[in-house]
Short mmCIF file of C-alpha atoms in Angstrom, two decimals:
data_model
loop_
_atom_site.label_atom_id
_atom_site.label_comp_id
_atom_site.label_asym_id
_atom_site.label_seq_id
_atom_site.Cartn_x
_atom_site.Cartn_y
_atom_site.Cartn_z
CA MET A 1 14.03 128.73 -32.45
CA LEU A 2 13.67 124.98 -31.94
CA VAL A 3 15.51 125.14 -28.64
CA ASN A 4 13.19 127.89 -27.49
CA ARG A 5 10.23 125.76 -28.52
CA ARG A 6 11.57 122.88 -26.48
CA ASP A 7 12.18 125.15 -23.50
CA PHE A 8 8.69 126.52 -23.84
CA ILE A 9 7.18 123.04 -23.74
CA ARG A 10 9.41 121.99 -20.84
CA ASN A 11 8.71 125.03 -18.70
CA THR A 12 5.05 125.60 -19.39
CA SER A 13 3.46 122.17 -19.81
CA LEU A 14 2.24 122.22 -16.23
CA ALA A 15 1.22 125.87 -16.30
CA LEU A 16 -0.92 125.39 -19.40
CA GLY A 17 -3.35 123.57 -17.17
CA TYR A 18 -5.46 120.48 -17.74
CA SER A 19 -9.01 119.66 -16.90
CA LEU A 20 -8.42 117.04 -14.22
CA LEU A 21 -11.17 114.70 -15.28
CA PRO A 22 -11.37 111.26 -13.66
CA TYR A 23 -10.09 108.41 -15.80
CA GLY A 24 -12.83 106.48 -17.54
CA ASN A 25 -13.52 104.39 -20.63
CA ILE A 26 -16.71 106.09 -21.77
CA PHE A 27 -17.18 109.54 -23.27
CA SER A 28 -20.15 111.67 -22.23
CA ASN A 29 -21.97 110.69 -25.43
CA GLY A 30 -21.73 107.01 -24.50
CA SER A 31 -19.11 106.02 -27.08
CA GLN A 32 -16.09 103.98 -26.07
CA LYS A 33 -12.98 105.92 -25.19
CA GLN A 34 -9.91 105.36 -27.32
CA ILE A 35 -6.76 104.78 -25.32
CA GLY A 36 -4.35 107.70 -25.66
CA VAL A 37 -0.79 106.55 -26.36
CA CYS A 38 2.37 108.58 -25.80
CA LEU A 39 5.49 107.34 -27.61
CA VAL A 40 8.76 107.74 -25.69
CA GLY A 41 11.55 107.95 -28.25
CA LEU A 42 10.99 109.01 -31.85
CA GLY A 43 13.57 106.83 -33.56
CA ASN A 44 13.05 104.65 -36.59
CA TYR A 45 10.61 102.16 -35.06
CA SER A 46 8.34 104.85 -33.65
CA SER A 47 8.57 106.99 -36.78
CA THR A 48 8.16 104.41 -39.51
CA VAL A 49 6.20 101.64 -37.78
CA LEU A 50 4.37 102.47 -34.55
CA ALA A 51 3.05 105.94 -35.37
CA PRO A 52 1.64 104.83 -38.76
CA ALA A 53 0.20 101.68 -37.14
CA LEU A 54 -1.60 103.77 -34.55
CA GLN A 55 -3.51 105.39 -37.41
CA LEU A 56 -4.90 101.93 -38.22
CA THR A 57 -6.02 101.04 -34.71
CA LYS A 58 -9.61 101.00 -33.51
CA HIS A 59 -9.13 101.24 -29.77
CA CYS A 60 -6.16 103.59 -29.35
CA LYS A 61 -4.69 106.73 -30.83
CA LEU A 62 -1.44 108.69 -30.75
CA THR A 63 -1.90 111.59 -28.33
CA GLY A 64 1.60 112.42 -27.07
CA ILE A 65 5.33 112.21 -27.71
CA VAL A 66 8.55 112.34 -25.69
CA THR A 67 11.75 113.28 -27.49
CA GLY A 68 15.19 114.68 -26.86
CA SER A 69 15.38 116.04 -30.41
CA PRO A 70 13.56 119.41 -30.63
CA TRP A 71 13.83 119.51 -34.41
CA LYS A 72 11.51 116.50 -34.67
CA ILE A 73 8.66 118.18 -32.80
CA PRO A 74 7.13 120.39 -35.55
CA LYS A 75 6.99 117.51 -38.02
CA TRP A 76 5.29 115.19 -35.55
CA GLN A 77 2.84 117.86 -34.41
CA GLU A 78 1.86 118.71 -37.95
CA ARG A 79 1.50 115.10 -39.08
CA TYR A 80 -0.36 113.76 -36.04
CA LYS A 81 -2.07 116.90 -34.69
CA ILE A 82 -0.33 116.70 -31.32
CA PRO A 83 -0.87 119.86 -29.21
CA ASP A 84 1.97 121.58 -27.36
CA GLN A 85 0.78 120.37 -23.97
CA ASN A 86 1.19 116.75 -25.09
CA VAL A 87 4.86 117.14 -26.09
CA TYR A 88 7.52 116.26 -23.51
CA ASN A 89 11.26 115.76 -23.25
CA TYR A 90 13.05 113.12 -21.19
CA ASP A 91 13.28 115.40 -18.16
CA THR A 92 9.55 116.10 -18.07
CA VAL A 93 8.11 112.60 -18.41
CA HIS A 94 6.81 112.82 -14.83
CA GLN A 95 4.47 115.65 -15.89
CA ILE A 96 2.45 113.20 -17.99
CA ALA A 97 0.76 112.27 -14.69
CA ASN A 98 -1.36 115.41 -15.06
CA ASN A 99 -2.41 114.81 -18.66
CA PRO A 100 -5.83 113.18 -19.17
CA ASP A 101 -5.17 112.83 -22.91
CA ILE A 102 -2.57 110.13 -22.23
CA ASP A 103 -3.48 106.69 -20.85
CA VAL A 104 -0.42 104.69 -21.94
CA ILE A 105 3.27 105.50 -22.10
CA TYR A 106 5.01 103.34 -24.72
CA ILE A 107 8.76 102.94 -24.12
CA VAL A 108 10.65 102.83 -27.44
CA VAL A 109 14.14 103.95 -26.41
CA PRO A 110 17.33 101.80 -26.56
CA THR A 111 17.09 98.62 -24.48
CA GLY A 112 19.57 99.83 -21.89
CA LEU A 113 17.23 102.73 -21.07
CA HIS A 114 14.00 100.72 -20.84
CA ALA A 115 14.07 100.28 -17.07
CA LYS A 116 14.80 103.96 -16.40
CA TYR A 117 11.90 105.28 -18.43
CA ALA A 118 9.46 102.43 -17.82
CA ILE A 119 9.77 103.07 -14.08
CA ARG A 120 9.28 106.80 -14.62
CA ALA A 121 6.25 106.00 -16.74
CA ALA A 122 4.75 103.72 -14.10
CA ASN A 123 5.24 106.42 -11.46
CA THR A 124 2.97 108.75 -13.45
CA GLY A 125 0.10 106.34 -12.87
CA LYS A 126 -0.23 105.66 -16.59
CA HIS A 127 -0.18 102.16 -18.07
CA VAL A 128 3.14 101.02 -19.52
CA TRP A 129 3.89 99.38 -22.84
CA CYS A 130 7.56 98.46 -23.24
CA GLU A 131 9.31 97.35 -26.41
CA LYS A 132 11.18 94.06 -26.50
CA PRO A 133 13.59 93.04 -25.17
CA MET A 134 12.17 94.21 -21.87
CA ALA A 135 15.52 95.34 -20.43
CA LYS A 136 19.19 94.40 -20.28
CA THR A 137 19.02 92.29 -17.14
CA GLU A 138 16.57 90.21 -15.15
CA ALA A 139 17.01 92.59 -12.22
CA GLU A 140 15.98 95.55 -14.39
CA CYS A 141 12.94 93.63 -15.59
CA GLN A 142 11.90 92.94 -12.02
CA SER A 143 12.27 96.62 -11.15
CA ILE A 144 9.84 97.51 -13.96
CA ILE A 145 7.35 94.90 -12.78
CA ASP A 146 7.61 96.14 -9.21
CA ALA A 147 7.03 99.77 -10.24
CA CYS A 148 3.94 98.88 -12.25
CA GLN A 149 2.51 96.76 -9.46
CA LYS A 150 3.20 99.51 -6.92
CA ASN A 151 1.37 102.04 -9.07
CA LYS A 152 -1.43 99.60 -9.99
CA VAL A 153 -0.95 100.01 -13.74
CA GLN A 154 -0.88 97.44 -16.51
CA LEU A 155 2.45 96.42 -18.02
CA THR A 156 2.77 94.71 -21.38
CA ILE A 157 5.81 93.91 -23.54
CA GLY A 158 5.81 94.58 -27.29
CA TYR A 159 6.04 91.02 -28.58
CA ARG A 160 4.01 91.65 -31.72
CA MET A 161 4.38 88.03 -32.88
CA GLN A 162 2.30 86.75 -29.98
CA HIS A 163 -0.62 88.72 -31.44
CA GLU A 164 -0.12 87.45 -35.03
CA PRO A 165 -2.73 84.78 -36.00
CA ASN A 166 -0.45 82.17 -37.59
CA THR A 167 1.91 82.42 -34.66
CA ARG A 168 -1.06 82.04 -32.31
CA THR A 169 -1.85 78.72 -34.03
CA VAL A 170 1.68 77.48 -33.41
CA MET A 171 1.42 78.61 -29.80
CA ASP A 172 -1.83 76.64 -29.41
CA TRP A 173 -0.13 73.55 -30.81
CA ALA A 174 2.27 73.66 -27.86
CA THR A 175 -0.70 72.49 -25.79
CA THR A 176 -2.75 70.40 -28.23
CA LYS A 177 0.28 68.70 -29.85
CA PRO A 178 -1.46 67.65 -33.10
CA PHE A 179 1.81 66.18 -34.39
CA GLY A 180 2.82 64.49 -31.17
CA LYS A 181 5.73 65.26 -28.92
CA ILE A 182 8.20 67.88 -30.13
CA LYS A 183 11.66 66.43 -30.74
CA THR A 184 13.65 69.39 -32.06
CA LEU A 185 13.05 72.84 -33.39
CA ARG A 186 15.10 75.35 -35.29
CA ALA A 187 14.55 79.11 -34.98
CA GLU A 188 16.73 81.33 -37.15
CA ILE A 189 16.55 85.06 -37.79
CA GLY A 190 19.16 87.19 -39.49
CA TYR A 191 19.87 89.86 -42.05
CA ASN A 192 22.92 90.44 -44.20
CA VAL A 193 23.78 93.97 -43.09
CA SER A 194 26.79 94.81 -45.22
CA ASN A 195 27.59 98.12 -43.53
CA PRO A 196 26.09 98.36 -40.03
CA ALA A 197 25.44 101.90 -38.89
CA ARG A 198 27.30 103.20 -35.87
CA SER A 199 24.17 103.18 -33.76
CA TRP A 200 23.24 102.24 -30.21
CA ARG A 201 22.84 98.63 -31.38
CA LEU A 202 26.63 98.39 -31.42
CA ASN A 203 26.86 99.82 -27.90
CA ALA A 204 26.86 97.18 -25.16
CA GLU A 205 25.99 99.65 -22.41
CA LEU A 206 22.83 100.71 -24.24
CA GLY A 207 21.76 97.10 -24.71
CA GLY A 208 23.04 96.59 -28.22
CA GLY A 209 23.94 93.23 -29.69
CA THR A 210 22.35 90.89 -32.18
CA MET A 211 21.07 88.50 -29.51
CA TYR A 212 19.16 91.29 -27.78
CA ASP A 213 17.95 92.92 -30.98
CA LEU A 214 17.05 89.94 -33.20
CA GLY A 215 17.89 86.77 -31.32
CA VAL A 216 15.17 87.37 -28.76
CA TYR A 217 12.65 86.52 -31.51
CA ALA A 218 14.21 83.09 -31.96
CA LEU A 219 14.43 82.63 -28.21
CA ASN A 220 10.83 83.63 -27.59
CA ALA A 221 9.69 81.36 -30.43
CA SER A 222 11.55 78.43 -28.87
CA ARG A 223 9.63 79.00 -25.66
CA TYR A 224 6.16 79.51 -27.15
CA VAL A 225 6.54 76.57 -29.54
CA THR A 226 7.34 74.16 -26.70
CA GLY A 227 5.27 75.85 -24.02
CA GLU A 228 8.18 75.16 -21.68
CA GLU A 229 11.06 76.94 -19.99
CA PRO A 230 14.57 75.71 -20.87
CA ILE A 231 16.66 74.06 -18.17
CA SER A 232 20.06 74.59 -19.79
CA VAL A 233 21.75 76.75 -22.41
CA SER A 234 24.81 76.34 -24.62
CA ALA A 235 25.95 79.21 -26.83
CA GLN A 236 28.68 80.47 -29.09
CA GLN A 237 29.18 84.01 -30.37
CA MET A 238 31.38 85.12 -33.23
CA THR A 239 32.09 87.92 -35.67
CA THR A 240 33.64 88.20 -39.10
CA ARG A 241 34.03 91.97 -38.67
CA PRO A 242 35.83 92.58 -35.38
CA GLU A 243 36.61 96.16 -36.37
CA ILE A 244 32.87 96.91 -36.24
CA PHE A 245 31.59 94.54 -33.57
CA THR A 246 33.99 95.61 -30.85
CA GLU A 247 31.44 95.43 -28.01
CA THR A 248 28.55 93.32 -29.27
CA ASP A 249 27.90 90.04 -31.06
CA GLU A 250 27.47 89.84 -34.81
CA THR A 251 26.31 86.20 -34.72
CA THR A 252 25.02 84.03 -31.89
CA HIS A 253 24.19 80.32 -31.95
CA PHE A 254 22.40 78.82 -28.96
CA THR A 255 20.96 75.47 -27.92
CA LEU A 256 18.21 75.12 -25.35
CA GLU A 257 17.29 71.90 -23.54
CA PHE A 258 13.70 71.61 -22.25
CA PRO A 259 12.26 69.39 -19.50
CA SER A 260 10.31 67.28 -22.03
CA GLY A 261 13.52 66.43 -23.87
CA ALA A 262 12.87 68.83 -26.74
CA ILE A 263 15.95 70.60 -28.09
CA ALA A 264 15.87 74.05 -29.67
CA HIS A 265 18.63 75.27 -31.98
CA GLY A 266 18.63 79.04 -32.34
CA LYS A 267 20.68 81.27 -34.58
CA THR A 268 20.77 85.01 -35.13
CA SER A 269 23.07 87.21 -37.16
CA VAL A 270 23.49 90.51 -38.97
CA GLY A 271 25.93 88.83 -41.33
CA LYS A 272 23.56 86.32 -42.92
CA SER A 273 19.95 86.40 -44.11
CA MET A 274 17.72 83.70 -42.59
CA HIS A 275 14.17 83.64 -41.32
CA GLU A 276 12.60 80.30 -40.46
CA LEU A 277 10.96 78.44 -37.61
CA TYR A 278 10.88 74.67 -38.14
CA VAL A 279 9.44 72.18 -35.64
CA ASP A 280 10.06 68.43 -35.93
CA CYS A 281 7.67 66.20 -33.99
CA GLU A 282 7.08 62.48 -33.52
CA LYS A 283 4.21 62.44 -36.04
CA GLY A 284 5.09 65.23 -38.42
CA TRP A 285 6.43 68.75 -38.71
CA TYR A 286 5.38 72.36 -39.20
CA THR A 287 7.11 75.56 -40.17
CA LEU A 288 6.71 79.32 -40.42
CA ALA A 289 8.91 81.03 -43.00
CA PRO A 290 9.27 83.90 -42.50
CA PHE A 291 8.28 83.68 -38.86
CA SER A 292 8.79 87.18 -37.47
CA MET A 293 8.86 89.74 -40.26
CA TYR A 294 6.50 92.71 -40.07
CA ALA A 295 4.34 91.18 -42.82
CA GLY A 296 3.93 87.95 -44.76
CA VAL A 297 4.26 85.47 -41.90
CA GLU A 298 3.06 82.12 -43.21
CA GLY A 299 3.79 78.43 -43.06
CA LYS A 300 2.58 74.89 -43.51
CA ALA A 301 2.47 71.52 -41.81
CA SER A 302 3.20 67.96 -42.86
CA ASN A 303 -0.52 67.09 -42.96
CA GLY A 304 -1.18 69.79 -45.55
CA THR A 305 -2.43 72.44 -43.15
CA LEU A 306 -1.61 75.94 -44.36
CA LEU A 307 -0.76 78.69 -41.90
CA ASN A 308 -1.70 81.70 -43.98
CA ILE A 309 -4.27 83.80 -42.12
CA PRO A 310 -3.67 87.37 -43.34
CA ILE A 311 -3.33 90.35 -41.03
CA ARG A 312 -3.45 94.00 -42.00
CA ASN A 313 -0.81 95.28 -39.59
CA GLN A 314 0.90 93.40 -36.76
CA GLN A 315 1.64 96.42 -34.62
CA ALA A 316 -1.92 97.75 -34.94
CA LYS A 317 -3.26 94.36 -33.83
CA GLN A 318 -0.79 94.31 -30.92
CA MET A 319 -1.75 97.77 -29.72
CA ASP A 320 -5.47 97.20 -30.13
CA ASP A 321 -5.24 93.98 -28.12
CA ASP A 322 -3.34 95.80 -25.39
CA ALA A 323 -5.76 98.72 -25.43
CA LEU A 324 -8.68 96.33 -24.96
CA SER A 325 -6.97 94.90 -21.89
CA ILE A 326 -7.05 98.39 -20.40
CA ILE A 327 -10.61 99.16 -21.51
CA ASN A 328 -11.94 95.86 -20.18
CA ASN A 329 -9.54 95.62 -17.24
CA THR A 330 -8.47 92.13 -18.31
CA PRO A 331 -5.04 90.45 -18.19
CA VAL A 332 -2.62 91.48 -20.94
CA MET A 333 -1.51 88.92 -23.51
CA VAL A 334 2.21 89.50 -22.91
CA PRO A 335 2.91 90.54 -19.31
CA GLY A 336 6.20 91.73 -17.89
CA GLU A 337 6.94 88.27 -16.52
CA GLU A 338 7.08 86.96 -20.09
CA GLY A 339 9.65 89.57 -21.07
CA MET A 340 11.70 88.83 -17.96
CA LYS A 341 11.87 85.12 -18.77
CA ASP A 342 13.50 85.89 -22.11
CA VAL A 343 15.99 88.33 -20.62
CA ARG A 344 16.98 85.78 -17.98
CA ILE A 345 17.83 83.33 -20.78
CA VAL A 346 19.62 85.98 -22.84
CA GLU A 347 21.88 86.57 -19.84
CA ALA A 348 22.50 82.82 -19.65
CA ILE A 349 23.34 82.75 -23.37
CA TYR A 350 25.95 85.47 -22.95
CA LYS A 351 27.33 83.68 -19.89
CA SER A 352 27.57 80.39 -21.76
CA ALA A 353 29.34 82.03 -24.70
CA LYS A 354 31.83 83.64 -22.33
CA LEU A 355 32.48 80.46 -20.36
CA LYS A 356 32.40 78.29 -23.51
CA GLY A 357 30.18 75.73 -21.88
CA LYS A 358 26.67 74.73 -20.84
CA VAL A 359 24.98 76.75 -18.08
CA LEU A 360 21.70 76.44 -16.22
CA ALA A 361 18.86 78.56 -17.54
CA LEU A 362 16.65 78.53 -14.44
#
């Protein structure tokens, strides 16, 4: 029965017919249009984080889904009132072009598939939101950027931390430098996962690996704290469970050198719990601990400043900010170029670990 349901949606979504209304931001009654979001991939992050967060947003709403698992469809339709014509599978993503209920296609599939589906999304003429990391390679990132530019749609990367208020303060300090020149910083994120699931995160081809999955938070933090791009990278990767981590890294340590002389020490692991960003400057220090969890991000500085502005939901704030960029036709907070910069450095980190030496990051 579920297979038939999936076939029905695949074969008839075009035939059901849509009212081909021109895109606009205002309803006929004068109220502001909410941005319709279609989630591509109904895994854990979409199911337990993004979909619930969309219920808390002001400027967007969940209007469509793309899944390769027919058994998930009835549950999602019942919970979020998604009509049959707004349900797609991976072979029918292109048909979203004809659906006026959907303004944004949000890519939430494994990293190794981001480029494939982000490009398909851009070719529908809908705006594209893509989860971090943007893709596996710099070349894939550029292909996504090119597709979005060709189709004249907005592209934003799901770096929720760059929307979080305490993190925004730290980002501002990269310019104002209230504690003087940055000397060193430490960015560490990890969880003690005693029995990692055999999931795509252990599959190198699909973009698995701790550096891609978690380490990109520490890497991105190193860049937004300094406001600079690193010039060189040194890295080491290791595992205490080679029988599990046969293709991907369990732990990665990396060091970044910046043009100003600042040095960043990053660490990420699924074998150890750690979650701190610490910045040492000429005239003081500041820290966020934890610095990238879904909730409870807070910190302090050596002058007594507390970084403790509360936020209801990071993902809701992220998506509302991105929806406003569409509504107001303004630049996005985290463009594709930002995601590509991180992926370029991730590639350099893996290269350094393989060569066991320092490599250029530019």
